[in-house]
Amino acid sequence: MGLNHYRFRSTWWLDEPPALVHGVLADLAGYPRWWREVRGGRRVDDDTAELRLRSVLPYELVVVLRRDVDDPAAGVLRAVLSGDMDGTATWRVAPEGGGTRLVYEQEVVVRRRLLRLLAPVARPLLVANHALMMRSGLRGLRARLAGERTS
C-alpha cells in the first residue's frame, strides 16, 4: 500500500432501528445536514452527489459519490468515490440489541496533488484528521436520527 492509499474502518452503535439509519445514510446529498465536516453538497442525480469535505486541517476535498449498492435488506450501502479521492465507501447496517451496529469502511487513493506531495510527512495527520471527522459524524448522525424519530 502506497503513501497515498488509505483504508479506514469505523464501527458505530446507534439506538435507532436499522431501517431508519439506512434511510438517512442513503441520502448522499443530505450529509451536510448532519455531518459538520461535510461542508456542502449537491445532488447530481438520484444516485450521485458531490460533497465538499473539510475537517480541522486547512484543506478541502471535493468528492463525487455514486451509489453503487443500496440494499436495505442486506444492510449494505456502497458508493464509488471520484475527484480528490478515488475509491469506495461502504456502510454495513445490522441490527444489534435494540438498535443498530454500523460499520463504515473506506478505501481510497488521494488524488489531490498537494496532499500527494505531502504524504511522506502528513500521512499521520491525515489519519488523525479522519478519526476526528468520524467521531463528529457519529455525533451528527445520532442527533439527526433523534430528530427523525421525533418528527
Coordinates of N, CA and C in Angstrom, one line a residue:
M1 N 0.9 -1.2 0.0 CA 0.0 0.0 0.0 C 0.9 1.2 0.0
G2 N 0.7 2.1 -1.0 CA 1.5 3.4 -1.1 C 1.1 4.4 0.0
L3 N 1.8 5.5 0.0 CA 1.6 6.5 1.0 C 0.3 7.3 0.7
N4 N -0.3 7.2 -0.5 CA -1.5 7.9 -0.8 C -2.7 7.0 -0.9
H5 N -2.5 5.8 -0.4 CA -3.6 4.8 -0.3 C -4.0 4.6 1.1
Y6 N -5.3 4.8 1.4 CA -5.8 4.7 2.8 C -6.9 3.7 2.9
R7 N -6.9 3.0 4.0 CA -8.0 2.1 4.4 C -8.5 2.5 5.8
F8 N -9.7 2.7 5.9 CA -10.3 3.1 7.2 C -11.5 2.2 7.5
R9 N -11.6 1.9 8.8 CA -12.8 1.2 9.3 C -13.2 1.7 10.6
S10 N -14.5 2.0 10.7 CA -15.1 2.5 12.0 C -16.3 1.8 12.3
T11 N -16.6 1.5 13.6 CA -17.8 0.8 14.0 C -18.5 1.8 14.9
W12 N -19.8 2.0 14.6 CA -20.7 2.8 15.5 C -21.8 2.0 16.0
W13 N -22.3 2.3 17.2 CA -23.5 1.7 17.7 C -24.5 2.9 17.9
L14 N -25.8 2.6 17.4 CA -26.8 3.6 17.5 C -28.1 3.0 18.1
D15 N -28.9 3.8 18.8 CA -30.1 3.3 19.4 C -31.3 3.2 18.5
E16 N -31.1 3.6 17.3 CA -32.2 3.6 16.3 C -32.3 2.3 15.5
P17 N -33.4 2.0 14.9 CA -33.6 0.8 14.1 C -32.8 0.9 12.8
P18 N -32.3 -0.2 12.3 CA -31.5 -0.2 11.0 C -32.2 0.4 9.8
A19 N -33.5 0.3 9.7 CA -34.2 0.9 8.5 C -34.1 2.4 8.6
L20 N -34.2 3.0 9.7 CA -34.1 4.4 9.9 C -32.7 4.9 9.6
V21 N -31.7 4.2 10.1 CA -30.3 4.5 9.9 C -29.9 4.4 8.4
H22 N -30.4 3.3 7.8 CA -30.1 3.2 6.4 C -30.7 4.3 5.5
G23 N -31.9 4.7 5.9 CA -32.6 5.8 5.1 C -31.8 7.1 5.2
V24 N -31.3 7.4 6.3 CA -30.5 8.7 6.4 C -29.2 8.6 5.7
L25 N -28.5 7.4 5.8 CA -27.3 7.2 5.1 C -27.4 7.2 3.6
A26 N -28.6 6.7 3.1 CA -28.8 6.6 1.6 C -29.0 7.9 1.0
D27 N -29.3 9.0 1.7 CA -29.5 10.3 1.2 C -28.1 11.0 1.1
L28 N -27.4 10.7 0.0 CA -26.0 11.1 -0.1 C -25.9 12.7 -0.1
A29 N -26.8 13.4 -0.8 CA -26.7 14.8 -0.8 C -27.1 15.4 0.6
G30 N -27.7 14.6 1.5 CA -28.2 15.1 2.7 C -27.1 15.1 3.8
Y31 N -25.9 14.6 3.6 CA -24.9 14.5 4.6 C -24.5 15.9 5.2
P32 N -24.5 17.0 4.5 CA -24.2 18.3 5.1 C -25.2 18.7 6.2
R33 N -26.4 18.1 6.2 CA -27.4 18.4 7.2 C -27.1 17.8 8.6
W34 N -26.2 16.8 8.6 CA -25.9 16.2 9.9 C -24.4 16.0 10.2
W35 N -23.6 16.1 9.2 CA -22.2 15.8 9.4 C -21.4 17.1 9.2
R36 N -20.9 17.7 10.3 CA -20.3 19.0 10.3 C -19.2 19.2 9.3
E37 N -18.4 18.2 9.1 CA -17.3 18.3 8.2 C -17.6 18.1 6.7
V38 N -18.8 17.8 6.4 CA -19.3 17.8 5.0 C -19.9 19.2 4.8
R39 N -19.1 20.0 4.3 CA -19.4 21.5 4.3 C -20.4 21.9 3.3
G40 N -20.6 21.1 2.3 CA -21.6 21.4 1.3 C -21.8 20.2 0.4
G41 N -22.9 20.2 -0.3 CA -23.2 19.1 -1.2 C -24.3 19.5 -2.2
R42 N -24.3 18.8 -3.3 CA -25.3 19.0 -4.2 C -25.7 17.7 -4.9
R43 N -26.9 17.5 -5.1 CA -27.4 16.3 -5.8 C -27.1 16.4 -7.3
V44 N -26.5 15.4 -7.8 CA -26.2 15.4 -9.3 C -27.4 14.7 -10.0
D45 N -27.7 13.5 -9.4 CA -28.9 12.7 -9.9 C -29.3 11.8 -8.8
D46 N -30.2 10.9 -9.0 CA -30.8 10.0 -8.0 C -29.7 9.2 -7.2
D47 N -28.6 8.9 -7.9 CA -27.6 8.1 -7.3 C -26.2 8.7 -7.1
T48 N -26.2 10.1 -7.4 CA -24.9 10.7 -7.3 C -25.0 12.1 -6.6
A49 N -24.0 12.4 -5.8 CA -23.9 13.7 -5.1 C -22.4 14.1 -5.1
E50 N -22.2 15.4 -5.1 CA -20.9 16.0 -5.0 C -20.8 16.6 -3.6
L51 N -19.8 16.3 -2.8 CA -19.7 16.7 -1.5 C -18.3 17.5 -1.3
R52 N -18.4 18.5 -0.5 CA -17.1 19.2 -0.1 C -16.8 18.9 1.4
L53 N -15.6 18.4 1.6 CA -15.2 17.9 2.9 C -14.1 18.7 3.5
R54 N -14.2 19.0 4.8 CA -13.1 19.7 5.4 C -13.3 19.5 6.9
S55 N -12.2 19.1 7.5 CA -12.2 18.9 9.0 C -11.3 19.9 9.6
V56 N -10.4 19.5 10.5 CA -9.6 20.5 11.2 C -8.3 21.0 10.4
L57 N -7.9 20.2 9.5 CA -6.7 20.6 8.7 C -7.1 21.6 7.6
P58 N -6.2 22.5 7.2 CA -6.6 23.6 6.3 C -6.6 23.2 4.8
Y59 N -7.5 22.2 4.5 CA -7.7 21.8 3.1 C -9.1 21.3 2.9
E60 N -9.6 21.4 1.7 CA -10.9 20.9 1.4 C -10.8 19.9 0.3
L61 N -11.6 18.9 0.4 CA -11.6 17.9 -0.7 C -13.0 17.9 -1.3
V62 N -13.0 17.8 -2.6 CA -14.3 17.7 -3.3 C -14.4 16.3 -3.9
V63 N -15.4 15.6 -3.6 CA -15.6 14.2 -3.9 C -17.0 13.9 -4.5
V64 N -17.0 13.2 -5.6 CA -18.3 12.8 -6.2 C -18.6 11.4 -5.7
L65 N -19.7 11.1 -5.1 CA -20.1 9.8 -4.6 C -21.2 9.3 -5.6
R66 N -21.0 8.1 -6.1 CA -22.0 7.5 -7.0 C -22.4 6.2 -6.3
R67 N -23.7 6.1 -6.0 CA -24.3 5.0 -5.3 C -24.1 3.7 -6.2
D68 N -23.4 2.7 -5.6 CA -23.1 1.5 -6.4 C -24.0 0.4 -5.9
V69 N -24.2 0.3 -4.6 CA -25.1 -0.7 -4.0 C -26.0 0.0 -2.9
D70 N -27.3 -0.3 -3.0 CA -28.2 0.2 -2.0 C -29.2 -1.0 -1.7
D71 N -28.8 -1.8 -0.7 CA -29.6 -3.0 -0.4 C -30.0 -3.0 1.1
P72 N -31.1 -2.4 1.4 CA -31.5 -2.3 2.8 C -31.7 -3.7 3.4
A73 N -32.2 -4.7 2.6 CA -32.4 -6.0 3.2 C -31.1 -6.6 3.6
A74 N -30.1 -6.4 2.9 CA -28.7 -7.0 3.2 C -28.0 -6.0 4.2
G75 N -28.5 -4.8 4.3 CA -27.8 -3.8 5.2 C -26.5 -3.3 4.6
V76 N -26.5 -3.1 3.3 CA -25.3 -2.6 2.6 C -25.6 -1.4 1.8
L77 N -24.8 -0.4 1.9 CA -24.9 0.8 1.1 C -23.4 1.1 0.7
R78 N -23.1 1.2 -0.6 CA -21.8 1.4 -1.0 C -21.8 2.5 -2.1
A79 N -20.8 3.4 -2.1 CA -20.6 4.4 -3.1 C -19.2 4.3 -3.6
V80 N -19.1 4.7 -4.9 CA -17.8 4.8 -5.6 C -17.5 6.3 -5.5
L81 N -16.2 6.6 -5.1 CA -15.8 8.0 -4.9 C -14.9 8.3 -6.1
S82 N -15.0 9.6 -6.5 CA -14.0 10.1 -7.5 C -13.8 11.6 -7.3
G83 N -12.8 12.1 -7.8 CA -12.4 13.5 -7.6 C -11.1 13.6 -6.8
D84 N -11.1 14.3 -5.7 CA -9.8 14.5 -4.9 C -9.4 13.2 -4.3
M85 N -10.4 12.2 -4.2 CA -10.1 10.8 -3.7 C -10.8 9.9 -4.6
D86 N -10.2 8.8 -5.0 CA -10.9 7.7 -5.7 C -10.9 6.5 -4.9
G87 N -12.1 5.8 -4.9 CA -12.2 4.5 -4.2 C -13.6 4.2 -3.9
T88 N -13.8 3.6 -2.7 CA -15.1 3.2 -2.3 C -15.4 3.5 -0.8
A89 N -16.6 3.7 -0.5 CA -17.0 3.9 0.9 C -18.3 3.0 1.1
T90 N -18.2 2.2 2.1 CA -19.3 1.2 2.3 C -19.8 1.3 3.8
W91 N -21.1 1.4 3.9 CA -21.8 1.3 5.2 C -22.4 -0.1 5.3
R92 N -22.2 -0.8 6.4 CA -22.9 -2.0 6.7 C -23.8 -1.8 7.9
V93 N -25.1 -2.0 7.7 CA -26.1 -1.7 8.8 C -26.7 -3.0 9.2
A94 N -26.6 -3.2 10.6 CA -27.1 -4.5 11.1 C -27.8 -4.3 12.4
P95 N -28.8 -5.0 12.7 CA -29.5 -4.9 14.0 C -28.5 -5.5 15.1
E96 N -28.5 -4.8 16.2 CA -27.8 -5.3 17.4 C -28.5 -4.8 18.6
G97 N -28.8 -5.7 19.5 CA -29.5 -5.3 20.7 C -30.9 -4.7 20.2
G98 N -31.2 -3.6 20.8 CA -32.4 -2.9 20.4 C -32.1 -1.8 19.4
G99 N -30.9 -1.7 18.8 CA -30.5 -0.7 17.9 C -29.8 -1.2 16.7
T100 N -28.7 -0.5 16.3 CA -28.0 -0.8 15.1 C -26.5 -0.7 15.3
R101 N -25.8 -1.7 14.7 CA -24.4 -1.7 14.6 C -24.1 -1.2 13.2
L102 N -23.3 -0.2 13.0 CA -23.0 0.4 11.8 C -21.5 0.3 11.5
V103 N -21.0 -0.3 10.5 CA -19.6 -0.4 10.1 C -19.4 0.4 8.9
Y104 N -18.4 1.3 8.9 CA -18.0 2.1 7.8 C -16.6 1.7 7.4
E105 N -16.5 1.4 6.1 CA -15.2 1.0 5.5 C -14.9 1.9 4.3
Q106 N -13.8 2.4 4.3 CA -13.4 3.3 3.2 C -12.0 2.9 2.7
E107 N -11.9 2.8 1.4 CA -10.6 2.5 0.8 C -10.4 3.5 -0.4
V108 N -9.4 4.4 -0.3 CA -9.3 5.4 -1.3 C -7.8 5.7 -1.6
V109 N -7.6 6.3 -2.7 CA -6.3 6.8 -3.1 C -6.5 8.3 -3.3
V110 N -5.7 9.1 -2.6 CA -5.8 10.5 -2.6 C -5.2 11.0 -4.0
R111 N -6.0 11.8 -4.7 CA -5.6 12.3 -6.0 C -5.1 13.8 -5.9
R112 N -5.5 14.5 -4.9 CA -5.2 15.9 -4.8 C -3.7 16.1 -4.7
R113 N -3.1 16.9 -5.6 CA -1.7 17.0 -5.8 C -0.9 17.4 -4.5
L114 N -1.4 18.4 -3.9 CA -0.6 18.9 -2.7 C -0.6 17.8 -1.6
L115 N -1.7 17.1 -1.4 CA -1.7 16.0 -0.4 C -0.9 14.9 -0.8
R116 N -0.8 14.6 -2.1 CA 0.1 13.5 -2.5 C 1.6 13.9 -2.3
L117 N 1.9 15.1 -2.5 CA 3.3 15.6 -2.3 C 3.7 15.6 -0.8
L118 N 2.7 15.9 0.0 CA 3.0 16.0 1.5 C 2.9 14.6 2.2
A119 N 2.4 13.6 1.5 CA 2.1 12.3 2.1 C 3.3 11.8 3.0
P120 N 4.5 11.9 2.6 CA 5.6 11.3 3.5 C 5.6 11.9 4.9
V121 N 5.2 13.2 5.0 CA 5.2 13.8 6.4 C 3.8 14.0 6.9
A122 N 2.8 14.1 6.1 CA 1.5 14.4 6.5 C 0.6 13.2 6.8
R123 N 1.0 12.1 6.3 CA 0.1 10.9 6.5 C -0.5 10.7 7.9
P124 N 0.4 10.8 8.9 CA -0.2 10.6 10.3 C -1.3 11.7 10.6
L125 N -1.0 12.9 10.1 CA -2.0 14.0 10.4 C -3.3 13.7 9.6
L126 N -3.2 13.2 8.4 CA -4.4 12.8 7.6 C -5.2 11.7 8.3
V127 N -4.5 10.7 8.8 CA -5.2 9.6 9.5 C -5.9 10.2 10.8
A128 N -5.2 11.0 11.5 CA -5.8 11.6 12.8 C -7.0 12.5 12.4
N129 N -6.9 13.2 11.3 CA -8.0 14.1 10.8 C -9.2 13.3 10.5
H130 N -9.0 12.1 9.9 CA -10.1 11.2 9.5 C -10.8 10.7 10.8
A131 N -10.0 10.3 11.8 CA -10.6 9.8 13.0 C -11.4 10.9 13.7
L132 N -11.0 12.2 13.7 CA -11.8 13.3 14.3 C -13.1 13.4 13.5
M133 N -13.0 13.4 12.2 CA -14.1 13.5 11.3 C -15.2 12.4 11.6
M134 N -14.7 11.2 11.8 CA -15.6 10.1 12.1 C -16.3 10.2 13.4
R135 N -15.6 10.7 14.4 CA -16.2 10.9 15.7 C -17.3 12.0 15.6
S136 N -17.0 13.0 14.9 CA -18.0 14.1 14.6 C -19.2 13.6 13.8
G137 N -19.0 12.7 12.9 CA -20.0 12.1 12.1 C -21.0 11.3 12.9
L138 N -20.4 10.5 13.9 CA -21.3 9.8 14.8 C -22.2 10.7 15.6
R139 N -21.6 11.7 16.2 CA -22.4 12.7 16.9 C -23.5 13.3 16.1
G140 N -23.2 13.7 14.9 CA -24.2 14.3 14.0 C -25.2 13.3 13.6
L141 N -24.9 12.1 13.3 CA -25.9 11.1 12.9 C -26.8 10.8 14.0
R142 N -26.3 10.7 15.2 CA -27.1 10.4 16.4 C -28.1 11.5 16.6
A143 N -27.7 12.8 16.4 CA -28.6 13.9 16.5 C -29.6 13.9 15.4
R144 N -29.2 13.6 14.2 CA -30.1 13.6 13.1 C -31.2 12.5 13.3
L145 N -30.8 11.3 13.7 CA -31.7 10.2 13.9 C -32.7 10.5 15.0
A146 N -32.2 11.2 16.1 CA -33.1 11.6 17.2 C -34.2 12.5 16.6
G147 N -33.8 13.4 15.7 CA -34.8 14.3 15.1 C -35.7 13.6 14.2
E148 N -35.3 12.5 13.5 CA -36.1 11.7 12.6 C -37.2 11.0 13.5
R149 N -36.7 10.5 14.6 CA -37.6 9.7 15.5 C -38.7 10.6 16.0
T150 N -38.4 11.8 16.3 CA -39.4 12.7 17.0 C -40.3 13.4 16.0
S151 N -40.0 13.4 14.7 CA -40.8 14.1 13.7 C -42.0 13.3 13.3

